[in-house]
Every structure is written in C-alpha cells, then in structure tokens.
Amino acid sequence: MDIEFEEYAFATPFYALSVTLRDQVLRAPLGLEFKLADLQEEWKDIHLGAFVDDQLCACLVLCKVDEHTIKMRQVAVHDDMQGRGIGSKLVLYAEQVAKDRNYKAIILNARDTAVNFYKSLNYTSVGKPFTEVGIPHLKMKKAI
C-alpha cells in the first residue's frame, strides 16, 4: 500500500474532504457538529493528509502555540483504514513538517483511547487527565 502525504491549504477541496473525515471519525460519534466559527479559525493552521490511491484516508491539523511549540489536533483515520499504520506514519510526517519549520516540541490532547498510540510514538503525558468534549483526555508532549 503506497501512502502519499500532502499539505493542503484552508478552504480547498482537500480541506473540505478533511473536515468531512474529521466529522465522521471524531465528531459525529459524540453527537457533535463543527461550528462555522471553529472552522474559520483554521485558516492559519497547517493541514496535512495521508492519501492512498488518491483518496484522503487520514488527516490532522497543526496549530502554532508559540515560536517553539506546535499543537497537533483533530487526528483522524478513516474507519476502513485504521490499524494499518497510516496514523503513525502521518504523525511522523507531521513531526518532520514541524521540525522543518523550526518547532522544538509538539503538544496534543489525546483521548484516553489514543494515549497508548501516542506513547508508542514516544509522546509523554503531562499533568492529570481531564474531560474535553465529554470524554477523558490526557495532555501529551514530545520534543522534536
């Protein structure tokens, strides 16, 4: 399986596909919907996707925190493509993109079901568990 990684801009066809994928994987199962105001803030973020056979199968968003730190959020892998290593490869690609832009650390808020996934990629927990969008999360960090 050949996986291609690509950065795409806000308000492009790939961006629209990523919003649909994030909604299907992350929001709809919790009974949540994207608000226009939330999406409008994403114009300044870095949008990355993984493509198999020219189809978007995974995506994530990187948001600048400060000149040294970037936050990874909204990591989503299509249900049919989970368990194939695509998410891990996309996260590693995102780390390289961040490093190439001179960031020194990535932070994220991991759902409790994803904590072990991020630990396997050498992220460490920071602080105590908390609730976000109605489910347990843990803040995690990795120096890059």
PDB file of C-alpha atoms in Angstrom:
ATOM      1  CA  MET A   1       0.000   0.000   0.000  1.00  0.00           C
ATOM      2  CA  ASP A   2       1.526   3.276  -1.125  1.00  0.00           C
ATOM      3  CA  ILE A   3       0.792   6.228   1.135  1.00  0.00           C
ATOM      4  CA  GLU A   4       1.375   9.786  -0.016  1.00  0.00           C
ATOM      5  CA  PHE A   5       1.453  12.710   2.393  1.00  0.00           C
ATOM      6  CA  GLU A   6       0.497  16.213   1.459  1.00  0.00           C
ATOM      7  CA  GLU A   7      -0.041  19.616   2.989  1.00  0.00           C
ATOM      8  CA  TYR A   8      -3.115  21.400   1.700  1.00  0.00           C
ATOM      9  CA  ALA A   9      -4.489  24.868   2.223  1.00  0.00           C
ATOM     10  CA  PHE A  10      -7.557  26.035   4.102  1.00  0.00           C
ATOM     11  CA  ALA A  11     -10.762  26.318   2.039  1.00  0.00           C
ATOM     12  CA  THR A  12      -9.575  23.970  -0.728  1.00  0.00           C
ATOM     13  CA  PRO A  13     -11.217  20.746  -1.920  1.00  0.00           C
ATOM     14  CA  PHE A  14      -8.782  18.656   0.173  1.00  0.00           C
ATOM     15  CA  TYR A  15      -9.587  20.788   3.210  1.00  0.00           C
ATOM     16  CA  ALA A  16     -13.311  20.160   2.658  1.00  0.00           C
ATOM     17  CA  LEU A  17     -12.630  16.409   2.480  1.00  0.00           C
ATOM     18  CA  SER A  18     -10.641  16.593   5.713  1.00  0.00           C
ATOM     19  CA  VAL A  19     -13.479  18.369   7.508  1.00  0.00           C
ATOM     20  CA  THR A  20     -15.844  15.601   6.382  1.00  0.00           C
ATOM     21  CA  LEU A  21     -13.412  12.901   7.556  1.00  0.00           C
ATOM     22  CA  ARG A  22     -12.828  14.595  10.924  1.00  0.00           C
ATOM     23  CA  ASP A  23     -16.574  14.973  11.366  1.00  0.00           C
ATOM     24  CA  GLN A  24     -17.229  11.287  10.603  1.00  0.00           C
ATOM     25  CA  VAL A  25     -14.437   9.921  12.798  1.00  0.00           C
ATOM     26  CA  LEU A  26     -14.202  12.403  15.664  1.00  0.00           C
ATOM     27  CA  ARG A  27     -17.362  14.489  15.974  1.00  0.00           C
ATOM     28  CA  ALA A  28     -20.423  12.547  14.836  1.00  0.00           C
ATOM     29  CA  PRO A  29     -19.795   9.567  17.173  1.00  0.00           C
ATOM     30  CA  LEU A  30     -20.001  12.035  20.084  1.00  0.00           C
ATOM     31  CA  GLY A  31     -23.095  13.745  18.734  1.00  0.00           C
ATOM     32  CA  LEU A  32     -21.076  16.879  17.952  1.00  0.00           C
ATOM     33  CA  GLU A  33     -21.017  19.066  14.872  1.00  0.00           C
ATOM     34  CA  PHE A  34     -18.452  21.543  13.656  1.00  0.00           C
ATOM     35  CA  LYS A  35     -19.385  25.158  14.215  1.00  0.00           C
ATOM     36  CA  LEU A  36     -18.560  27.600  11.446  1.00  0.00           C
ATOM     37  CA  ALA A  37     -16.665  29.760  13.940  1.00  0.00           C
ATOM     38  CA  ASP A  38     -14.404  26.808  14.848  1.00  0.00           C
ATOM     39  CA  LEU A  39     -13.545  26.117  11.224  1.00  0.00           C
ATOM     40  CA  GLN A  40     -12.985  29.784  10.368  1.00  0.00           C
ATOM     41  CA  GLU A  41     -10.096  29.813  12.856  1.00  0.00           C
ATOM     42  CA  GLU A  42      -8.300  27.074  10.897  1.00  0.00           C
ATOM     43  CA  TRP A  43      -7.131  29.385   8.099  1.00  0.00           C
ATOM     44  CA  LYS A  44      -3.836  29.929   9.947  1.00  0.00           C
ATOM     45  CA  ASP A  45      -3.145  26.247  10.684  1.00  0.00           C
ATOM     46  CA  ILE A  46      -1.146  23.580   8.864  1.00  0.00           C
ATOM     47  CA  HIS A  47      -3.367  20.898   7.310  1.00  0.00           C
ATOM     48  CA  LEU A  48      -1.832  17.517   6.486  1.00  0.00           C
ATOM     49  CA  GLY A  49      -3.310  14.451   4.874  1.00  0.00           C
ATOM     50  CA  ALA A  50      -2.435  10.858   4.027  1.00  0.00           C
ATOM     51  CA  PHE A  51      -3.653   9.574   0.677  1.00  0.00           C
ATOM     52  CA  VAL A  52      -3.996   6.006  -0.573  1.00  0.00           C
ATOM     53  CA  ASP A  53      -4.972   5.578  -4.232  1.00  0.00           C
ATOM     54  CA  ASP A  54      -5.546   9.352  -4.387  1.00  0.00           C
ATOM     55  CA  GLN A  55      -8.164   9.114  -1.630  1.00  0.00           C
ATOM     56  CA  LEU A  56      -7.809  11.032   1.640  1.00  0.00           C
ATOM     57  CA  CYS A  57      -7.697   8.377   4.357  1.00  0.00           C
ATOM     58  CA  ALA A  58      -6.205  10.300   7.298  1.00  0.00           C
ATOM     59  CA  CYS A  59      -5.653  13.895   8.309  1.00  0.00           C
ATOM     60  CA  LEU A  60      -4.563  16.163  11.124  1.00  0.00           C
ATOM     61  CA  VAL A  61      -4.144  19.830  11.966  1.00  0.00           C
ATOM     62  CA  LEU A  62      -1.088  21.598  13.421  1.00  0.00           C
ATOM     63  CA  CYS A  63      -1.661  24.878  15.283  1.00  0.00           C
ATOM     64  CA  LYS A  64       1.075  27.266  16.362  1.00  0.00           C
ATOM     65  CA  VAL A  65       1.240  27.724  20.147  1.00  0.00           C
ATOM     66  CA  ASP A  66       4.402  29.833  20.257  1.00  0.00           C
ATOM     67  CA  GLU A  67       7.639  30.077  18.270  1.00  0.00           C
ATOM     68  CA  HIS A  68       8.908  26.761  19.660  1.00  0.00           C
ATOM     69  CA  THR A  69       5.730  24.722  20.189  1.00  0.00           C
ATOM     70  CA  ILE A  70       3.017  23.475  17.868  1.00  0.00           C
ATOM     71  CA  LYS A  71      -0.179  21.633  18.821  1.00  0.00           C
ATOM     72  CA  MET A  72      -1.386  18.572  16.943  1.00  0.00           C
ATOM     73  CA  ARG A  73      -5.146  18.234  16.856  1.00  0.00           C
ATOM     74  CA  GLN A  74      -8.020  16.573  15.045  1.00  0.00           C
ATOM     75  CA  VAL A  75      -6.061  13.437  14.073  1.00  0.00           C
ATOM     76  CA  ALA A  76      -8.468  11.240  12.141  1.00  0.00           C
ATOM     77  CA  VAL A  77      -8.049   7.996  10.207  1.00  0.00           C
ATOM     78  CA  HIS A  78     -10.917   6.665   8.105  1.00  0.00           C
ATOM     79  CA  ASP A  79     -12.566   3.720   9.886  1.00  0.00           C
ATOM     80  CA  ASP A  80     -11.781   1.346   6.998  1.00  0.00           C
ATOM     81  CA  MET A  81      -8.075   2.282   7.100  1.00  0.00           C
ATOM     82  CA  GLN A  82      -7.401   2.044  10.834  1.00  0.00           C
ATOM     83  CA  GLY A  83      -4.878  -0.477  12.117  1.00  0.00           C
ATOM     84  CA  ARG A  84      -2.664  -0.275   9.013  1.00  0.00           C
ATOM     85  CA  GLY A  85      -0.024   2.126  10.351  1.00  0.00           C
ATOM     86  CA  ILE A  86      -1.314   5.109   8.412  1.00  0.00           C
ATOM     87  CA  GLY A  87      -1.959   7.193  11.527  1.00  0.00           C
ATOM     88  CA  SER A  88       1.548   6.527  12.869  1.00  0.00           C
ATOM     89  CA  LYS A  89       3.124   7.468   9.555  1.00  0.00           C
ATOM     90  CA  LEU A  90       1.035  10.633   9.336  1.00  0.00           C
ATOM     91  CA  VAL A  91       2.075  11.679  12.849  1.00  0.00           C
ATOM     92  CA  LEU A  92       5.746  11.075  11.969  1.00  0.00           C
ATOM     93  CA  TYR A  93       5.274  13.132   8.801  1.00  0.00           C
ATOM     94  CA  ALA A  94       3.704  15.924  10.869  1.00  0.00           C
ATOM     95  CA  GLU A  95       6.659  15.844  13.250  1.00  0.00           C
ATOM     96  CA  GLN A  96       9.030  16.315  10.316  1.00  0.00           C
ATOM     97  CA  VAL A  97       6.933  19.183   8.929  1.00  0.00           C
ATOM     98  CA  ALA A  98       7.024  20.860  12.349  1.00  0.00           C
ATOM     99  CA  LYS A  99      10.760  20.270  12.711  1.00  0.00           C
ATOM    100  CA  ASP A 100      11.378  21.703   9.223  1.00  0.00           C
ATOM    101  CA  ARG A 101       9.588  24.866  10.390  1.00  0.00           C
ATOM    102  CA  ASN A 102      11.878  25.101  13.437  1.00  0.00           C
ATOM    103  CA  TYR A 103       9.429  23.957  16.088  1.00  0.00           C
ATOM    104  CA  LYS A 104      11.047  22.157  19.010  1.00  0.00           C
ATOM    105  CA  ALA A 105       8.032  20.410  20.597  1.00  0.00           C
ATOM    106  CA  ILE A 106       4.579  19.085  19.767  1.00  0.00           C
ATOM    107  CA  ILE A 107       1.775  19.022  22.308  1.00  0.00           C
ATOM    108  CA  LEU A 108      -1.629  17.388  21.981  1.00  0.00           C
ATOM    109  CA  ASN A 109      -4.710  16.420  23.939  1.00  0.00           C
ATOM    110  CA  ALA A 110      -5.111  12.664  23.487  1.00  0.00           C
ATOM    111  CA  ARG A 111      -8.394  10.899  24.006  1.00  0.00           C
ATOM    112  CA  ASP A 112      -7.943   8.182  26.605  1.00  0.00           C
ATOM    113  CA  THR A 113      -8.389   5.586  23.852  1.00  0.00           C
ATOM    114  CA  ALA A 114      -5.425   7.081  21.945  1.00  0.00           C
ATOM    115  CA  VAL A 115      -2.935   7.532  24.802  1.00  0.00           C
ATOM    116  CA  ASN A 116      -1.142   4.233  24.121  1.00  0.00           C
ATOM    117  CA  PHE A 117      -0.942   5.074  20.410  1.00  0.00           C
ATOM    118  CA  TYR A 118       0.912   8.309  21.223  1.00  0.00           C
ATOM    119  CA  LYS A 119       3.073   6.606  23.858  1.00  0.00           C
ATOM    120  CA  SER A 120       4.189   4.156  21.156  1.00  0.00           C
ATOM    121  CA  LEU A 121       5.422   7.225  19.222  1.00  0.00           C
ATOM    122  CA  ASN A 122       7.375   8.482  22.266  1.00  0.00           C
ATOM    123  CA  TYR A 123       4.921  11.117  23.480  1.00  0.00           C
ATOM    124  CA  THR A 124       4.837  11.535  27.253  1.00  0.00           C
ATOM    125  CA  SER A 125       1.948  12.540  29.460  1.00  0.00           C
ATOM    126  CA  VAL A 126       1.869  15.968  31.060  1.00  0.00           C
ATOM    127  CA  GLY A 127      -0.371  16.621  34.051  1.00  0.00           C
ATOM    128  CA  LYS A 128      -3.529  14.861  35.064  1.00  0.00           C
ATOM    129  CA  PRO A 129      -6.400  13.507  32.962  1.00  0.00           C
ATOM    130  CA  PHE A 130      -9.178  15.950  32.101  1.00  0.00           C
ATOM    131  CA  THR A 131     -12.504  15.903  30.287  1.00  0.00           C
ATOM    132  CA  GLU A 132     -12.927  17.520  26.887  1.00  0.00           C
ATOM    133  CA  VAL A 133     -15.963  17.140  24.607  1.00  0.00           C
ATOM    134  CA  GLY A 134     -17.409  14.849  27.259  1.00  0.00           C
ATOM    135  CA  ILE A 135     -14.638  12.232  27.200  1.00  0.00           C
ATOM    136  CA  PRO A 136     -11.381  11.683  29.166  1.00  0.00           C
ATOM    137  CA  HIS A 137      -8.195  13.160  27.697  1.00  0.00           C
ATOM    138  CA  LEU A 138      -4.556  13.459  28.649  1.00  0.00           C
ATOM    139  CA  LYS A 139      -2.199  16.218  27.600  1.00  0.00           C
ATOM    140  CA  MET A 140       0.909  14.796  25.931  1.00  0.00           C
ATOM    141  CA  LYS A 141       4.164  16.239  24.627  1.00  0.00           C
ATOM    142  CA  LYS A 142       7.163  15.278  22.517  1.00  0.00           C
ATOM    143  CA  ALA A 143      10.415  17.092  21.832  1.00  0.00           C
ATOM    144  CA  ILE A 144      11.245  17.023  18.122  1.00  0.00           C
TER     145      ILE A 144
END
